[in-house]
CSV table of C-alpha atoms in Angstrom, one decimal:
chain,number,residue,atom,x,y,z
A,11,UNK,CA,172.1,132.8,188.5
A,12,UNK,CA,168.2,133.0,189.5
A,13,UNK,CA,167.7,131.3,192.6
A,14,UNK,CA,164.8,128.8,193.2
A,15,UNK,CA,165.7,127.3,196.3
A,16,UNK,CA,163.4,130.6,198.0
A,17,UNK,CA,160.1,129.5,199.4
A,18,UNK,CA,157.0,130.6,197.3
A,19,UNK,CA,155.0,133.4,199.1
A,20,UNK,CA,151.2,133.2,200.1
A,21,UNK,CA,149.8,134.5,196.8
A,22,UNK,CA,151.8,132.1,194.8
A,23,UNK,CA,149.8,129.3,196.4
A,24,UNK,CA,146.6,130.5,196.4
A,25,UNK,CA,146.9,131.4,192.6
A,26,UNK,CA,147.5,128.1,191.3
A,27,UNK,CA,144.9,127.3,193.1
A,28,UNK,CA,142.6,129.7,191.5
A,29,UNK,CA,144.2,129.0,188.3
A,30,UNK,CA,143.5,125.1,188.0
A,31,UNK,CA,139.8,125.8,188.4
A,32,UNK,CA,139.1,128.9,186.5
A,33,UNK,CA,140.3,131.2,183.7
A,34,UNK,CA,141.9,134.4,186.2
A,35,UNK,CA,140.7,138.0,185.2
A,36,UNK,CA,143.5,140.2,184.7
A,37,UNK,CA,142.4,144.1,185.0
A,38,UNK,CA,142.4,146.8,181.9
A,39,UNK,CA,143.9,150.0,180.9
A,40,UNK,CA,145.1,152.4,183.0
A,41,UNK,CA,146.2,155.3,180.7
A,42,UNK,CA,143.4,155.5,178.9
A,43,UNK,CA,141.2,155.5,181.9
A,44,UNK,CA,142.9,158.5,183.4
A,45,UNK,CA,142.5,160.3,180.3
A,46,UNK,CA,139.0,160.2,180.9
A,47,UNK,CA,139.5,162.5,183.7
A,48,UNK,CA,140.7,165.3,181.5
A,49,UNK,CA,143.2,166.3,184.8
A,50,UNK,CA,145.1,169.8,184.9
A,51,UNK,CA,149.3,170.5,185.2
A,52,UNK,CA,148.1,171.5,188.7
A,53,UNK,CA,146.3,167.8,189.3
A,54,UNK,CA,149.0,166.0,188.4
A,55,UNK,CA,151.7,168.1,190.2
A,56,UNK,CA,148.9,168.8,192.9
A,57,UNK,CA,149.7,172.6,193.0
A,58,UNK,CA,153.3,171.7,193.4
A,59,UNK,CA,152.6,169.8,196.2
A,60,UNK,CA,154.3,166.3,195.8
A,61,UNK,CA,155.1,164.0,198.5
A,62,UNK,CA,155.8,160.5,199.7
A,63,UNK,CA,153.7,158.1,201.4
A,64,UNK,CA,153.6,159.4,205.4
A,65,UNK,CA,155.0,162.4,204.0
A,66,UNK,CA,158.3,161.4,204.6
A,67,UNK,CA,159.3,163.1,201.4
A,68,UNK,CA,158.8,166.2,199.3
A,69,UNK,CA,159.1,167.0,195.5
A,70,UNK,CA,159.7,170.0,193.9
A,71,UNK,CA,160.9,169.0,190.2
A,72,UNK,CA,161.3,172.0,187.3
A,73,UNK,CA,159.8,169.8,184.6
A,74,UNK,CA,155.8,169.9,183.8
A,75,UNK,CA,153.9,167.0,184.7
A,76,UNK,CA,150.8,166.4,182.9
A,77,UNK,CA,151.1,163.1,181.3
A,78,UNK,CA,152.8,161.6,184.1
A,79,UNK,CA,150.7,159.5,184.7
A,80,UNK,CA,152.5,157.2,187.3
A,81,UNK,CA,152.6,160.5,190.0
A,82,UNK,CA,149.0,160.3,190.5
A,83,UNK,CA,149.6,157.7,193.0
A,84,UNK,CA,151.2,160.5,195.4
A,85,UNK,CA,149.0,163.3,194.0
A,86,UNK,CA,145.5,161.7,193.2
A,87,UNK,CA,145.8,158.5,194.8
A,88,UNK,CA,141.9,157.6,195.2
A,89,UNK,CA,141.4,158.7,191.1
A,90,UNK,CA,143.7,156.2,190.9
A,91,UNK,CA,142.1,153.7,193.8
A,92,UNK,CA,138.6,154.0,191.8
A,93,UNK,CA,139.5,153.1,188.7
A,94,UNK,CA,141.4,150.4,189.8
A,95,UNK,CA,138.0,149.5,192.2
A,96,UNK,CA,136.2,149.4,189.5
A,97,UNK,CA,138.0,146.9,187.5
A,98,UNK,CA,138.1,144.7,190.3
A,99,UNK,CA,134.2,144.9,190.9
A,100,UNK,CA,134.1,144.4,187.0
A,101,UNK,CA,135.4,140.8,187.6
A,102,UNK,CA,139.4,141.4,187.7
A,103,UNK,CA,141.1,138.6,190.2
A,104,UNK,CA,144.5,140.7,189.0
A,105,UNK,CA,145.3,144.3,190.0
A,106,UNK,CA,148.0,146.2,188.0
A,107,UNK,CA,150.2,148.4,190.1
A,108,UNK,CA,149.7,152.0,188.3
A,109,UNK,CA,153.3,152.4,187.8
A,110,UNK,CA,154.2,151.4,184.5
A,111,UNK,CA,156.9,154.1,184.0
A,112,UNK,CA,158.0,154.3,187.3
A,113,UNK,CA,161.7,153.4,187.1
A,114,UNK,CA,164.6,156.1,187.4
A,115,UNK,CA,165.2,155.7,183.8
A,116,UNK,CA,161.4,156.5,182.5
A,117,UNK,CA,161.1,159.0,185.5
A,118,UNK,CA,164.2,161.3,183.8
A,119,UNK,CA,161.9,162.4,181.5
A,120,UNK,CA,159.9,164.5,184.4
A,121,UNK,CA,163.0,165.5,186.5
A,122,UNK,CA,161.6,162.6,189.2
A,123,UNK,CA,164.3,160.2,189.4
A,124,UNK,CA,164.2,160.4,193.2
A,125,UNK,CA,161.0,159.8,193.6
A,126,UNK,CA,160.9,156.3,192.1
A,127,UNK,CA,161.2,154.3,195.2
A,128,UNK,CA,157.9,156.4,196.5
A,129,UNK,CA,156.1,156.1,193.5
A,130,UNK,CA,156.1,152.3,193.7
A,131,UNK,CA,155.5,151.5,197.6
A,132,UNK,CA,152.5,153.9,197.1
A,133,UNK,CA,151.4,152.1,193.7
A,134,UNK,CA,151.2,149.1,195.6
A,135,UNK,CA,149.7,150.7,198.8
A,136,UNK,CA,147.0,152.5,196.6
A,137,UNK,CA,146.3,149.0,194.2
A,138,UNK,CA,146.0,146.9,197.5
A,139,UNK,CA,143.5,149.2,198.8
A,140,UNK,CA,141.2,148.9,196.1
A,141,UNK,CA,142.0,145.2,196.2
A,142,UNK,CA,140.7,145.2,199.8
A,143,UNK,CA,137.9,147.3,199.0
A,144,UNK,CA,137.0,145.2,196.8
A,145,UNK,CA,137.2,141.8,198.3
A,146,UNK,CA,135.0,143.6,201.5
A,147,UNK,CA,132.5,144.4,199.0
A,148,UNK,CA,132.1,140.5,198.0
A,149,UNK,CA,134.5,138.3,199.4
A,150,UNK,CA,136.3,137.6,196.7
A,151,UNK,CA,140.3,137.6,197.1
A,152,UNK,CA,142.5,139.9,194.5
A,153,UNK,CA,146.1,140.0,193.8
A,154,UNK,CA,148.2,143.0,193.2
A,155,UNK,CA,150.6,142.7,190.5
A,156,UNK,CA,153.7,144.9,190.4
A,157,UNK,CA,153.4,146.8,186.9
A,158,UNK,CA,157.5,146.8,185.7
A,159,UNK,CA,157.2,148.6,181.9
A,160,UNK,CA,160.0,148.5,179.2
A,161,UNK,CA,161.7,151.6,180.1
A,162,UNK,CA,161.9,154.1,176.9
A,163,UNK,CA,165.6,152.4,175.8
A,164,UNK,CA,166.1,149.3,174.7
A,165,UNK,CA,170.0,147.7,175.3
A,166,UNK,CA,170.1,145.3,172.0
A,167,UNK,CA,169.1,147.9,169.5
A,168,UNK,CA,171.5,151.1,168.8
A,169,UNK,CA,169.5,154.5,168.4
A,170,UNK,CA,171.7,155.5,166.3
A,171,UNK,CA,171.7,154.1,162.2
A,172,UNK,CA,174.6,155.5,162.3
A,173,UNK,CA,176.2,153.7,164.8
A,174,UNK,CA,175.0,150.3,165.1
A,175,UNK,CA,177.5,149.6,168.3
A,176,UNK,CA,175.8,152.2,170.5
A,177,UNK,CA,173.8,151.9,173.1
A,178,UNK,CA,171.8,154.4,175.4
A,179,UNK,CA,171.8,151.9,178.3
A,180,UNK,CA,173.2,149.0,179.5
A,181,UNK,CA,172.2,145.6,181.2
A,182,UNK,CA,173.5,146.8,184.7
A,183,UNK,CA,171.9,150.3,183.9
A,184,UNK,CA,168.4,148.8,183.6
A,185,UNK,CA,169.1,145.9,186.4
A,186,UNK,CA,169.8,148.9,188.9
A,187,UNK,CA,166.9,150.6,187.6
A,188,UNK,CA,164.4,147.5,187.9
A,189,UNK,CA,165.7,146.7,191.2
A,190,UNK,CA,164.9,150.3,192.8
A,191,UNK,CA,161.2,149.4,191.1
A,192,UNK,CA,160.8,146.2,192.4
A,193,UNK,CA,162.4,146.9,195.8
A,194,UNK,CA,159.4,149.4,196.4
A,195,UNK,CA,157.0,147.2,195.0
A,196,UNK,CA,157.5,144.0,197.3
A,197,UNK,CA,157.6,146.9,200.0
A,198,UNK,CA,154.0,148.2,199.1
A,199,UNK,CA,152.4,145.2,199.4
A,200,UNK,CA,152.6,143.4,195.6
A,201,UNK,CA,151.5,140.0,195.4
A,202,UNK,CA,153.2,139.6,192.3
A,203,UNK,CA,155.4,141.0,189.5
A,204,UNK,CA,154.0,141.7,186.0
A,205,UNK,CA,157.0,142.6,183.7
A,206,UNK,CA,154.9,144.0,180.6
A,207,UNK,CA,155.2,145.4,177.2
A,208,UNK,CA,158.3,143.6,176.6
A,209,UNK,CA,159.4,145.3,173.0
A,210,UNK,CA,163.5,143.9,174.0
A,211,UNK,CA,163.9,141.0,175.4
A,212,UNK,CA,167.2,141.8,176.6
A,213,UNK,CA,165.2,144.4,178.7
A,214,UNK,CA,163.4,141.8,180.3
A,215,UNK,CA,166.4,139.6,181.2
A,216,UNK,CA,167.6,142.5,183.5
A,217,UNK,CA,164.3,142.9,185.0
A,218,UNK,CA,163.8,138.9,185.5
A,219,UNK,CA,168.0,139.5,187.3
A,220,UNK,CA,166.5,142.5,189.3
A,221,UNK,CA,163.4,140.6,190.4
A,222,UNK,CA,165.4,137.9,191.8
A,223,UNK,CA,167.5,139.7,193.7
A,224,UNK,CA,164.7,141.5,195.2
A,225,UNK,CA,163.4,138.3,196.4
A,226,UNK,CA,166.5,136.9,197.9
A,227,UNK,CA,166.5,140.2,199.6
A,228,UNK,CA,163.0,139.2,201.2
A,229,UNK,CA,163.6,135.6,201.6
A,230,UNK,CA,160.3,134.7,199.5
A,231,UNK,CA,160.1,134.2,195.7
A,232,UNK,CA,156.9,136.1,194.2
A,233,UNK,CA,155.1,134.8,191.0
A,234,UNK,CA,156.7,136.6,187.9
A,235,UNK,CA,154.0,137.4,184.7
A,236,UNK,CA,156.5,137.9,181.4
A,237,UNK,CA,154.4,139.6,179.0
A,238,UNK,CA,155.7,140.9,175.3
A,239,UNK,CA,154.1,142.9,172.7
A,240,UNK,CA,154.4,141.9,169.0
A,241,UNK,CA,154.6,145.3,166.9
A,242,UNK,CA,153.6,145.1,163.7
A,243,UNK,CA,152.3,142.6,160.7
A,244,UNK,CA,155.7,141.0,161.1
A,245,UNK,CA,154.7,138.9,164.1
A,246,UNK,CA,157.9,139.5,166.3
A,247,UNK,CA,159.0,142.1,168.8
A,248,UNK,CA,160.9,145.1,168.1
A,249,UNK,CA,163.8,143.4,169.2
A,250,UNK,CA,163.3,140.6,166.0
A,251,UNK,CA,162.2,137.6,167.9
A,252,UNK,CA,159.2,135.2,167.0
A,253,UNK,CA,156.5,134.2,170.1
A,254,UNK,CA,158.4,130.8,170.2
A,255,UNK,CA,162.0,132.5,170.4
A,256,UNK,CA,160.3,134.9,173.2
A,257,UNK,CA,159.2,132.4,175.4
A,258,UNK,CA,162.7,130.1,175.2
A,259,UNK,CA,164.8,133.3,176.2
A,260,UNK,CA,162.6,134.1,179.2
A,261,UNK,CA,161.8,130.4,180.1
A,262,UNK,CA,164.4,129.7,182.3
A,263,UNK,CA,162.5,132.5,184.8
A,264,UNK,CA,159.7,129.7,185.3
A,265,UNK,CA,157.2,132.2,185.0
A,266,UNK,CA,153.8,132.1,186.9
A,267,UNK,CA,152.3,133.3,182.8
A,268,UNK,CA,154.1,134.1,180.2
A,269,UNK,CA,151.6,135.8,177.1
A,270,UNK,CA,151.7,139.2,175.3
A,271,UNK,CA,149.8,142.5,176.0
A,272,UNK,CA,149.2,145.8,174.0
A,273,UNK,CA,150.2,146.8,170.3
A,274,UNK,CA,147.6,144.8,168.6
A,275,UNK,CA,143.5,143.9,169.1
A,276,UNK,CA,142.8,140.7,169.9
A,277,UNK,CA,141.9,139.4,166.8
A,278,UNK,CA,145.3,140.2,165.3
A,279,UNK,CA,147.2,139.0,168.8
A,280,UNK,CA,145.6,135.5,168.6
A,281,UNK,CA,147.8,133.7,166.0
A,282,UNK,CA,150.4,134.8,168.3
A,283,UNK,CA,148.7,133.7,171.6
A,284,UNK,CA,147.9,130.5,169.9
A,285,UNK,CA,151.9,130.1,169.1
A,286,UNK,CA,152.8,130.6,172.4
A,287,UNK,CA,150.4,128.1,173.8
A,288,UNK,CA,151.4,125.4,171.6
A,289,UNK,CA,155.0,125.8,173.7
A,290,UNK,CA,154.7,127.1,176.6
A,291,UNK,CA,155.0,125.0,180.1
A,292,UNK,CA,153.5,127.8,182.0
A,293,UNK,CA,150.4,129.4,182.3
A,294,UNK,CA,150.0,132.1,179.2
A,295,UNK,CA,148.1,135.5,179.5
A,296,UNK,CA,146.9,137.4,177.1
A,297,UNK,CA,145.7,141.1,177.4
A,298,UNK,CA,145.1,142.7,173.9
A,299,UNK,CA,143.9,146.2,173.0
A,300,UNK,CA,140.6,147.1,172.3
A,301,UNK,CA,141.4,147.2,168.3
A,302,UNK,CA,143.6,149.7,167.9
A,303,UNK,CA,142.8,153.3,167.9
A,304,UNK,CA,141.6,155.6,165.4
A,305,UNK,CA,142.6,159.0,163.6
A,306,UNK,CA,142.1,160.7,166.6
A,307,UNK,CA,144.1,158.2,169.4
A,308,UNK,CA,140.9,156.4,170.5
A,309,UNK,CA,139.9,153.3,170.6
A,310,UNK,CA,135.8,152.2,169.4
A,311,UNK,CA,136.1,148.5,169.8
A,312,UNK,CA,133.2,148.0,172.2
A,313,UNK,CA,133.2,145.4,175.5
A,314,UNK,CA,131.0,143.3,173.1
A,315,UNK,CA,133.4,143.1,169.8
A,316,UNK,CA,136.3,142.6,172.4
A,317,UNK,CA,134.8,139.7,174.2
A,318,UNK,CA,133.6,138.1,171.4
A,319,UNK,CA,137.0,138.2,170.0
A,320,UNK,CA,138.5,136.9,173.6
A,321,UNK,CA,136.2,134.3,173.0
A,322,UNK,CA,138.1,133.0,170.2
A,323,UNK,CA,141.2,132.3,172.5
A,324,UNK,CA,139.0,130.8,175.5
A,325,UNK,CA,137.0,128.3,173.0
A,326,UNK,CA,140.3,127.5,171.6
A,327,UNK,CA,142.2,126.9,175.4
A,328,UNK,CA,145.0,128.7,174.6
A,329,UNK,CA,144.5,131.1,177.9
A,330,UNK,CA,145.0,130.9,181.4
A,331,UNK,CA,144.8,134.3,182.2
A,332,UNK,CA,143.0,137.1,180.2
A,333,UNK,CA,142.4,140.7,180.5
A,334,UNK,CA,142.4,144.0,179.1
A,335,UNK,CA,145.4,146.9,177.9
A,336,UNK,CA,144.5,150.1,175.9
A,337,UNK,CA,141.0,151.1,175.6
A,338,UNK,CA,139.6,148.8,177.6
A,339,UNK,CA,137.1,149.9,180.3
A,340,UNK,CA,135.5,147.9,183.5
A,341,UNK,CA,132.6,147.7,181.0
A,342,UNK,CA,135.0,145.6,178.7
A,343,UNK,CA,136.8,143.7,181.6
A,344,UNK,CA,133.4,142.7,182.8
A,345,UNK,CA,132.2,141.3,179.4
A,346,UNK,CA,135.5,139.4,179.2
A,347,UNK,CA,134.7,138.0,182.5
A,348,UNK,CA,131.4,136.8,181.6
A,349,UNK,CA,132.7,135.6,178.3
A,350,UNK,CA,135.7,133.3,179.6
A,351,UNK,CA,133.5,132.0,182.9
A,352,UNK,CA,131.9,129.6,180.2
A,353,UNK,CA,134.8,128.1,179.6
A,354,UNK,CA,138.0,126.0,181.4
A,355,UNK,CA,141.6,127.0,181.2
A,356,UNK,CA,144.2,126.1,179.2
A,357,UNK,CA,146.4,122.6,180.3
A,358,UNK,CA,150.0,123.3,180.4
A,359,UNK,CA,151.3,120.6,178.4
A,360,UNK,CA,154.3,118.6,180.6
């Protein structure tokens, strides 16, 4: 049972605020932005050297890890601190934490399950210092949200054809994982929780369990952002269910937004978004791709084509929040900004 009864924090105040007044800025891709860097095996391990925030505690895992993109908040902490900088001088209100992958179960992969907990107090340590940063550079206030990913198993589909009772994880499996995430999250200093790239919904449920039990644990109830991602022509998650069914399974959460992010450009995701906004009673946030990439795993849709395409949803009022996921640079958050500041948010229907 989800408990509502918990005060709201500080942030969840001053949001709504923002958000009856203005179209927020949500920030863009991480992943693609660090592949920019063209880092080594030795940047991301950092020689070997991995530790904890304070230096509390070392890593030494066998695994190789380049690609592990969530470690270079212990190993390259102000490559991450930049980008995220940037995208907050580009116009972002919303800072994601850069730890997308950063429960024990996506973590197994690189032999750092026990680092999890120190991966996410220092995503949200290194995301609220570009924050500040930012808001000394021009007064404005930003929000760190607490990036909570999919995991890379889903607990309502069986990997196996041949066994279409199996599962490779369970609900408690992934509500011990999310907790551990969230737990460090809160500790580093997130303002909210963005649960993202929501492929099972069932997945979601045990995060949206594991988020509320982190709050009780801190006696404040943080804003939650639900956010799915439709994966083909078909118009439904991986998981089989329409934008409508989506937002009625996650609904009882009462979530700060509830949208869809990744998989598909914006032109493609806007049917969708428009489908979700028709019902809704929240505020809905949309953060598409920029197109979708080409033979060689990049993405050409320029800050131009996206925003014009953004401007489609903001004309319409279907969006409260809007940003950017793969591809998308501060050039392209910043043309987004410009775009939706012409126009006024979305009115959540009663």
């Amino acid at each position: 049972m989800l408990d509502f009864s918990l005060p709201d924090s500080p942030a969840t105040v001053a949001l709504r605020e923002i958000a009856a007044q203005r179209i927020l800025i949500l920030d863009g891709a991480m992943g693609t932005m660090i592949q920019t860097l063209n880092m080594t095996e030795e940047d991301f391990s950092a020689k070997g050297h991995i530790h904890g925030p304070g230096c509390r505690h070392h890593y030494h895992p066998e695994h190789p890890q380049q690609g592990n993109n969530d470690l270079l908040v212990l190993t390259q902490p102000k490559a991450v601190e930049d980008i995220q900088f940037d995208f907050a001088m580009a116009g972002a209100d919303i800072l994601e934490t850069n730890t997308f992958s950063s429960t024990t179960i996506a973590q197994a992969d690189y032999g750092l399950e026990a680092a999890v907990h120190d991966l996410n107090v220092a995503g949200a340590q290194v995301a609220r210092r570009a924050a500040d940063r930012a808001q000394a550079a021009d007064g404005k206030p930003r929000f760190v949200a607490g990036a909570v990913g999919p995991t890379n198993r889903t607990a309502s589909i069986s990997p196996d054809v041949n066994d279409p009772g199996y599962r490779a994880v369970t609900f408690d499996d992934l509500r011990k994982a999310y907790g551990e995430q969230i737990d460090g999250l809160i500790e580093g200093g997130s303002d909210l929780i963005l649960i993202e790239t929501i492929f099972d919904t069932l997945n979601a449920k045990a995060a949206i369990f594991a988020a509320f039990e982190s709050f009780a644990k801190v006696g404040r109830r943080l804003p939650l952002m639900i956010s799915g991602t439709i994966t083909d022509a078909s118009g439904r998650t991986l998981s089989g269910q329409t934008p409508t069914a989506f937002w009625h399974s996650v609904a009882h959460a009462r979530p700060f937004t509830v949208g869809l992010n990744c998989a598909l450009g914006a032109e493609s995701m806007r049917p969708h978004m428009a489908e979700i906004s028709g019902v809704a009673k929240a505020l809905t946030c949309a953060y598409p791709n920029a197109g979708l990439p080409n033979e060689f795993g990049q993405y050409d849709e320029t800050p131009d084509q996206t925003a014009a395409q953004v401007e489609e949803f903001v004309r319409d009022g279907i969006l409260n929040v809007v940003g950017g996921c793969c591809g998308t640079t501060p050039d392209h958050i910043r043309a987004i900004a410009e775009t939706a500041a012409g126009y006024s948010p979305r009115k959540v229907p009663a």
